[in-house]
Structures are given as C-alpha cells and as structure tokens.
Amino acid sequence: MTRRSFVLIALVALVVSAGGLSVGAAPQAKTGAPLPNVVVLATGGTIAGAAATDVQAGYTSGQVGVEQLLAAVPQAKKLAVLRGEQISNIGSQDMNDEVWLKLARRINELVAMPDVAGIVITHGTDTIEETAYFLNLVVKSKKPVVLTAAMRPSTALSADGPLNFYNAVAVAANKDAAGRGVLIVVNDWIHGASSLTKTSTTAVQTFLSPVWGLIGTVAYGEAEFYRGPVGRNTADSEFSLDGVTALPRVDIIMAHENMDGALIDAAVAAGAKGLVIAGVGNGNMTEAAVKSLAAQAKKGIVCVRSTRVTTGRVGRNVELDDDKLGFVASLGLNPQKSRVLLRLALLKKRDVKDIQRIFDEY
Ligand code: ASP
C-alpha cells in the first residue's frame, strides 16, 4: 500500500467513526432512506449552561455555542443531517421581543425550504412555554418545530440536556410529528405548546401538561404520539408577523388577599394596552380589583381573567359577569400564554367580542 492510499483510508475511517457518514453517498437512516435535514437554532438556557464543577447548584446559562452543543451529541447525526445557527445565547429569563421576532422569522424562512424537514430550538426552561406558544401562533408551516431544554447545565453530573436534545432531533425528523403544532420535548415527554407549563424550580421532571395531557412520549429517539394539537396553530393561525416591528405591551398582575386596583392603574399608566389577571381560583379577584379592572375595560384596555392556579379552566360568566364587566375569560390558557395570545390579538383587534372569539379558538 502506498503512503498516499494509507492516508486516504485512514481519513475515510475517521469520518465514518466520527459521524457514521460514508464518502460519496448521502447519510442514511436505518431504513436506507436518506436522512432528513434538521436545523438547530440555539437561543441559550441551561442546556447551554456551564458551572465550575459538576456537582454545584450555581451556574451560568448560555455559555456553550451551538457547534459545541451539536458536537456533544454525535449520536444525533444518525437521526438527521444537522446544521446549527446561533440566534442568541441568553438565559431565557432574558427572552425578549427582539429575539422572538428574529427566531420566528428565521424559522419561517427555513420551513419554507423544501429540503428542511424540521427545526429544533434549544432554549432555557424558564420561559420556554411562552416562546413555544408564540411560535405556535406565528410559524406558518405544519413541519415539526420542536423546542428542547435542560434543567441541569451541560457540565453537570447526570446532565439532562444531551438526551433531551437527541430526543428532540428524533421528533423533528419524524414525519408523524407534523401537524401537531409546535412541540416541546423534555424528559422523554412530548408536550404541546398550549398545555406545557413549568411546575418545579429545580426538579428535572418540571414540565407537565395539565388539562390536555401529553402529545406523546419519546424514549431514546423512538416516539409515540397520542393526540393532535389543541386550538388553532401554525399554518391555520390568523396571526402573522409580516410588517410587525413591535408587539403591544400587555402586563400580568397576580391577584391576592386584600388586592386593590393600584397595580392595574399603574400598568395602564406604563403603557399597557391589555392586562391579564392571574386570578385566584376561577379567575377571581377582590371587589376593589374588579372595579378598577372594569373601569380600564370601559376605557378600551382589553382585560383577560386567567388564574394563578396550575390546572383547570377559567370559565366565562361563572362568578363574575364578564358580559357586563367587559372582561375576556382565558379558558384553558395560563396567564403567561394568555399574555402572548393577547399581544398578537391586539395587533389587529381591540373589541372584547373579537378577542374572546380568539381565546375560544386558540
Ligand atoms: N434560567 C434558565 C433559563 O431559563 C433555566 C433553565 O434553562 O433551566 O435559561
């Protein structure tokens, strides 16, 4: 064997062992079909976080770039042809409209490309439910768009990010994931964007889908789907970001014992065009708060009653007469998702009947 051919063979062996690729042929799935293209959009979060040691609580989100994330899970290259883009690298407590608009626009460009099969977005757990629900309303495609996250930083003992990422790629590459709205894959479970909520500050099993349940499960890349999406979404949504440079301000105010109307009025004075009350029980609040809220509703501020309770719906005209007071009931949406929907709704509508129709449908 000549020295040149030895070097060539060694190089080919290296490529095959690194990524399971064969020279000259497209990478293939177990079935022999070419692997689908999945684009990974990284935004930061604990999945990209790092700590000084592997057994400490303190760490910093958004330290690891998308190329490092991809390199950490080489097994995912057997599921899809992956390429990554860095959209931001922030803790999701700092998620903001600028990143949302950039992310949503980039997803819409990518899903319009015929050779892109699906999208994975890596994100922090704190606000993943809001980003997922926002994308569920503004992405214009039925292709799988899957968010994933981690509760433990990438440097931690027993980090949950790598398997979450692997499972997210598997779901994004899975044709059966299409048409189920934007999905979130964490800890072996597949959640829908309207139902998922974070329920524990630190537990790995923090995410639940109260009321509607799981969309499916995924174990080491093998997905099983149980149901479709709840509410209008993605390609069937009436919302669009065309020409949108800013979203209206909507504030969330939590109800509590002895609540008065001071924060309601302050939010409007600060520029809120809509308010969401994280009410007690079935979207309730003190008489004083009802009075202030109804006065703002009369002035054209759209006021939505949601609940600070983790599970259950907020019904219209149950203990409060929404028709008379001019309020909107959030139905199945928690306060943070009600805020997302209301911000998009306010781009086009101000009438309470129109907005209640939107809460009924989404
Ligand atoms: N603060 C982090 C974030 O949301 C928490 C996490 O990702 O788990 O970015």
GROMACS .gro file of C-alpha atoms in nm, residues 8-273:
model
  266
    8LEU     CA    1  -0.680   0.823   0.238
    9ILE     CA    2  -0.812   0.503   0.401
   10ALA     CA    3  -0.727   0.638   0.746
   11LEU     CA    4  -0.917   0.959   0.670
   12VAL     CA    5  -1.225   0.771   0.547
   13ALA     CA    6  -1.219   0.553   0.862
   14LEU     CA    7  -1.203   0.866   1.075
   15VAL     CA    8  -1.504   1.026   0.902
   16VAL     CA    9  -1.708   0.705   0.929
   17SER     CA   10  -1.633   0.662   1.300
   18ALA     CA   11  -1.696   1.029   1.377
   19GLY     CA   12  -2.034   1.071   1.216
   20GLY     CA   13  -2.147   0.744   1.064
   21LEU     CA   14  -2.104   0.901   0.720
   22SER     CA   15  -1.996   0.719   0.405
   23VAL     CA   16  -1.796   0.901   0.140
   24GLY     CA   17  -1.983   0.990  -0.180
   25ALA     CA   18  -2.329   0.886  -0.052
   26ALA     CA   19  -2.591   1.082   0.140
   27PRO     CA   20  -2.617   0.978   0.507
   28GLN     CA   21  -2.892   0.720   0.552
   29ALA     CA   22  -3.148   0.622   0.815
   30LYS     CA   23  -3.179   0.259   0.936
   31THR     CA   24  -3.437   0.207   0.659
   32GLY     CA   25  -3.185   0.302   0.389
   33ALA     CA   26  -3.369   0.628   0.307
   34PRO     CA   27  -3.161   0.949   0.309
   35LEU     CA   28  -3.162   1.123   0.645
   36PRO     CA   29  -3.386   1.430   0.675
   37ASN     CA   30  -3.230   1.776   0.722
   38VAL     CA   31  -3.296   1.929   1.061
   39VAL     CA   32  -3.178   2.279   1.151
   40VAL     CA   33  -3.087   2.353   1.514
   41LEU     CA   34  -3.148   2.708   1.631
   42ALA     CA   35  -2.979   2.778   1.963
   43THR     CA   36  -3.102   3.053   2.194
   44GLY     CA   37  -2.918   2.973   2.520
   45GLY     CA   38  -3.054   2.847   2.851
   46THR     CA   39  -2.926   2.589   3.096
   47ILE     CA   40  -2.891   2.334   2.816
   48ALA     CA   41  -2.604   2.561   2.707
   49GLY     CA   42  -2.507   2.646   3.066
   50ALA     CA   43  -2.183   2.575   3.245
   51ALA     CA   44  -2.065   2.551   3.606
   52ALA     CA   45  -1.718   2.541   3.759
   53THR     CA   46  -1.771   2.184   3.887
   54ASP     CA   47  -2.010   1.900   3.804
   55VAL     CA   48  -2.181   1.896   4.145
   56GLN     CA   49  -2.281   2.253   4.229
   57ALA     CA   50  -2.608   2.440   4.217
   58GLY     CA   51  -2.464   2.769   4.088
   59TYR     CA   52  -2.404   2.802   3.714
   60THR     CA   53  -2.444   3.046   3.424
   61SER     CA   54  -2.692   2.993   3.138
   62GLY     CA   55  -2.594   3.039   2.774
   63GLN     CA   56  -2.220   2.964   2.786
   64VAL     CA   57  -2.193   2.693   2.521
   65GLY     CA   58  -2.234   2.766   2.149
   66VAL     CA   59  -2.444   2.569   1.902
   67GLU     CA   60  -2.142   2.389   1.748
   68GLN     CA   61  -2.041   2.261   2.093
   69LEU     CA   62  -2.399   2.150   2.158
   70LEU     CA   63  -2.402   1.953   1.834
   71ALA     CA   64  -2.059   1.805   1.899
   72ALA     CA   65  -2.170   1.688   2.245
   73VAL     CA   66  -2.437   1.460   2.098
   74PRO     CA   67  -2.276   1.286   1.796
   75GLN     CA   68  -2.544   1.013   1.820
   76ALA     CA   69  -2.798   1.265   1.683
   77LYS     CA   70  -2.616   1.262   1.348
   78LYS     CA   71  -2.760   0.916   1.290
   79LEU     CA   72  -3.112   1.061   1.308
   80ALA     CA   73  -3.078   1.361   1.078
   81VAL     CA   74  -2.834   1.575   0.885
   82LEU     CA   75  -2.786   1.857   1.133
   83ARG     CA   76  -2.670   2.212   1.099
   84GLY     CA   77  -2.679   2.479   1.364
   85GLU     CA   78  -2.736   2.852   1.389
   86GLN     CA   79  -2.691   3.071   1.694
   87ILE     CA   80  -2.992   3.300   1.734
   88SER     CA   81  -2.894   3.426   2.081
   89ASN     CA   82  -2.712   3.290   2.383
   90ILE     CA   83  -2.909   3.409   2.684
   91GLY     CA   84  -3.078   3.272   2.992
   92SER     CA   85  -3.445   3.255   2.896
   93GLN     CA   86  -3.532   3.486   3.187
   94ASP     CA   87  -3.392   3.749   2.946
   95MET     CA   88  -3.601   3.635   2.648
   96ASN     CA   89  -3.736   3.939   2.467
   97ASP     CA   90  -3.932   4.057   2.165
   98GLU     CA   91  -3.623   4.119   1.955
   99VAL     CA   92  -3.511   3.757   1.986
  100TRP     CA   93  -3.869   3.632   1.937
  101LEU     CA   94  -3.911   3.822   1.611
  102LYS     CA   95  -3.569   3.711   1.484
  103LEU     CA   96  -3.633   3.348   1.579
  104ALA     CA   97  -3.982   3.333   1.430
  105ARG     CA   98  -3.870   3.497   1.104
  106ARG     CA   99  -3.576   3.259   1.069
  107ILE     CA  100  -3.797   2.956   1.134
  108ASN     CA  101  -4.045   3.074   0.870
  109GLU     CA  102  -3.760   3.114   0.617
  110LEU     CA  103  -3.622   2.768   0.698
  111VAL     CA  104  -3.950   2.575   0.695
  112ALA     CA  105  -4.029   2.726   0.354
  113MET     CA  106  -3.721   2.547   0.214
  114PRO     CA  107  -3.825   2.215   0.061
  115ASP     CA  108  -3.514   2.033   0.185
  116VAL     CA  109  -3.566   2.129   0.551
  117ALA     CA  110  -3.768   1.859   0.729
  118GLY     CA  111  -3.783   2.009   1.077
  119ILE     CA  112  -3.643   2.253   1.330
  120VAL     CA  113  -3.503   2.206   1.680
  121ILE     CA  114  -3.475   2.508   1.909
  122THR     CA  115  -3.264   2.490   2.223
  123HIS     CA  116  -3.398   2.722   2.495
  124GLY     CA  117  -3.399   2.791   2.867
  125THR     CA  118  -3.671   2.629   3.074
  126ASP     CA  119  -3.791   2.948   3.248
  127THR     CA  120  -3.982   3.094   2.953
  128ILE     CA  121  -3.988   2.801   2.709
  129GLU     CA  122  -4.366   2.781   2.743
  130GLU     CA  123  -4.407   3.138   2.625
  131THR     CA  124  -4.169   3.108   2.330
  132ALA     CA  125  -4.327   2.778   2.227
  133TYR     CA  126  -4.675   2.925   2.237
  134PHE     CA  127  -4.566   3.238   2.049
  135LEU     CA  128  -4.413   3.021   1.774
  136ASN     CA  129  -4.724   2.803   1.774
  137LEU     CA  130  -4.918   3.112   1.669
  138VAL     CA  131  -4.679   3.264   1.412
  139VAL     CA  132  -4.493   2.979   1.240
  140LYS     CA  133  -4.654   2.920   0.902
  141SER     CA  134  -4.589   2.552   0.847
  142LYS     CA  135  -4.704   2.208   0.955
  143LYS     CA  136  -4.344   2.081   0.960
  144PRO     CA  137  -4.218   1.974   1.303
  145VAL     CA  138  -4.085   2.264   1.511
  146VAL     CA  139  -3.954   2.126   1.840
  147LEU     CA  140  -3.816   2.309   2.141
  148THR     CA  141  -3.596   2.144   2.397
  149ALA     CA  142  -3.420   2.249   2.717
  150ALA     CA  143  -3.247   2.116   3.026
  151MET     CA  144  -3.269   2.167   3.398
  152ARG     CA  145  -2.904   2.082   3.460
  153PRO     CA  146  -2.616   2.264   3.291
  154SER     CA  147  -2.407   2.086   3.030
  155THR     CA  148  -2.122   2.040   3.280
  156ALA     CA  149  -2.338   1.874   3.550
  157LEU     CA  150  -2.318   1.518   3.671
  158SER     CA  151  -2.611   1.346   3.501
  159ALA     CA  152  -2.686   1.641   3.271
  160ASP     CA  153  -3.030   1.603   3.111
  161GLY     CA  154  -2.954   1.815   2.802
  162PRO     CA  155  -2.787   1.558   2.573
  163LEU     CA  156  -3.072   1.304   2.579
  164ASN     CA  157  -3.334   1.580   2.557
  165PHE     CA  158  -3.152   1.712   2.251
  166TYR     CA  159  -3.126   1.366   2.096
  167ASN     CA  160  -3.499   1.306   2.150
  168ALA     CA  161  -3.586   1.650   2.012
  169VAL     CA  162  -3.392   1.577   1.692
  170ALA     CA  163  -3.570   1.241   1.664
  171VAL     CA  164  -3.910   1.411   1.692
  172ALA     CA  165  -3.817   1.691   1.449
  173ALA     CA  166  -3.706   1.426   1.198
  174ASN     CA  167  -4.023   1.220   1.245
  175LYS     CA  168  -4.296   1.269   0.981
  176ASP     CA  169  -4.564   1.177   1.237
  177ALA     CA  170  -4.474   1.488   1.438
  178ALA     CA  171  -4.603   1.712   1.156
  179GLY     CA  172  -4.933   1.892   1.203
  180ARG     CA  173  -4.935   1.872   1.584
  181GLY     CA  174  -4.842   2.236   1.641
  182VAL     CA  175  -4.516   2.348   1.798
  183LEU     CA  176  -4.384   2.077   2.030
  184ILE     CA  177  -4.160   2.070   2.337
  185VAL     CA  178  -3.953   1.760   2.407
  186VAL     CA  179  -3.815   1.729   2.760
  187ASN     CA  180  -3.751   1.434   2.990
  188ASP     CA  181  -3.893   1.175   2.745
  189TRP     CA  182  -4.224   1.357   2.708
  190ILE     CA  183  -4.365   1.539   2.406
  191HIS     CA  184  -4.577   1.838   2.509
  192GLY     CA  185  -4.800   2.070   2.307
  193ALA     CA  186  -4.729   2.443   2.314
  194SER     CA  187  -5.065   2.539   2.463
  195SER     CA  188  -5.056   2.290   2.750
  196LEU     CA  189  -4.694   2.272   2.871
  197THR     CA  190  -4.602   2.453   3.191
  198LYS     CA  191  -4.303   2.459   3.426
  199THR     CA  192  -4.405   2.333   3.770
  200SER     CA  193  -4.083   2.294   3.972
  201THR     CA  194  -3.799   2.541   4.015
  202THR     CA  195  -3.530   2.271   4.017
  203ALA     CA  196  -3.663   1.919   3.950
  204VAL     CA  197  -3.570   1.757   3.620
  205GLN     CA  198  -3.932   1.645   3.588
  206THR     CA  199  -4.053   2.005   3.597
  207PHE     CA  200  -4.273   2.010   3.287
  208LEU     CA  201  -4.633   1.898   3.290
  209SER     CA  202  -4.924   1.935   3.052
  210PRO     CA  203  -5.222   1.985   3.284
  211VAL     CA  204  -5.578   1.970   3.147
  212TRP     CA  205  -5.491   1.839   2.799
  213GLY     CA  206  -5.217   1.586   2.870
  214LEU     CA  207  -4.919   1.481   2.664
  215ILE     CA  208  -4.895   1.482   2.285
  216GLY     CA  209  -4.673   1.175   2.313
  217THR     CA  210  -4.361   1.019   2.457
  218VAL     CA  211  -4.013   0.958   2.320
  219ALA     CA  212  -3.764   0.706   2.453
  220TYR     CA  213  -3.411   0.710   2.308
  221GLY     CA  214  -3.548   0.856   1.986
  222GLU     CA  215  -3.849   0.623   1.949
  223ALA     CA  216  -4.157   0.846   1.951
  224GLU     CA  217  -4.519   0.753   2.015
  225PHE     CA  218  -4.795   1.008   1.952
  226TYR     CA  219  -5.126   1.011   2.142
  227ARG     CA  220  -5.309   1.321   2.023
  228GLY     CA  221  -5.313   1.624   1.796
  229PRO     CA  222  -5.283   1.990   1.893
  230VAL     CA  223  -5.535   2.188   2.098
  231GLY     CA  224  -5.654   2.506   1.932
  232ARG     CA  225  -5.570   2.673   1.602
  233ASN     CA  226  -5.199   2.686   1.536
  234THR     CA  227  -4.914   2.736   1.286
  235ALA     CA  228  -5.041   2.711   0.926
  236ASP     CA  229  -5.403   2.753   1.047
  237SER     CA  230  -5.332   3.057   1.265
  238GLU     CA  231  -5.462   3.401   1.163
  239PHE     CA  232  -5.156   3.572   1.313
  240SER     CA  233  -4.866   3.689   1.104
  241LEU     CA  234  -4.551   3.887   1.174
  242ASP     CA  235  -4.545   4.046   0.827
  243GLY     CA  236  -4.458   4.410   0.878
  244VAL     CA  237  -4.456   4.375   1.257
  245THR     CA  238  -4.166   4.551   1.428
  246ALA     CA  239  -4.305   4.571   1.782
  247LEU     CA  240  -4.567   4.392   1.990
  248PRO     CA  241  -4.815   4.577   2.215
  249ARG     CA  242  -4.747   4.587   2.586
  250VAL     CA  243  -4.957   4.351   2.799
  251ASP     CA  244  -4.889   4.314   3.172
  252ILE     CA  245  -4.976   4.028   3.407
  253ILE     CA  246  -5.096   4.115   3.757
  254MET     CA  247  -5.137   3.850   4.023
  255ALA     CA  248  -5.446   3.859   4.242
  256HIS     CA  249  -5.418   3.804   4.618
  257GLU     CA  250  -5.585   3.870   4.951
  258ASN     CA  251  -5.666   4.240   5.004
  259MET     CA  252  -5.581   4.336   4.644
  260ASP     CA  253  -5.657   4.692   4.539
  261GLY     CA  254  -5.654   4.850   4.193
  262ALA     CA  255  -5.320   5.034   4.226
  263LEU     CA  256  -5.114   4.796   4.008
  264ILE     CA  257  -5.392   4.773   3.748
  265ASP     CA  258  -5.391   5.151   3.706
  266ALA     CA  259  -5.009   5.166   3.719
  267ALA     CA  260  -4.977   4.911   3.440
  268VAL     CA  261  -5.205   5.115   3.216
  269ALA     CA  262  -5.014   5.432   3.306
  270ALA     CA  263  -4.694   5.249   3.200
  271GLY     CA  264  -4.843   5.186   2.855
  272ALA     CA  265  -5.020   4.851   2.878
  273LYS     CA  266  -5.283   4.807   2.607
   0.00000   0.00000   0.00000
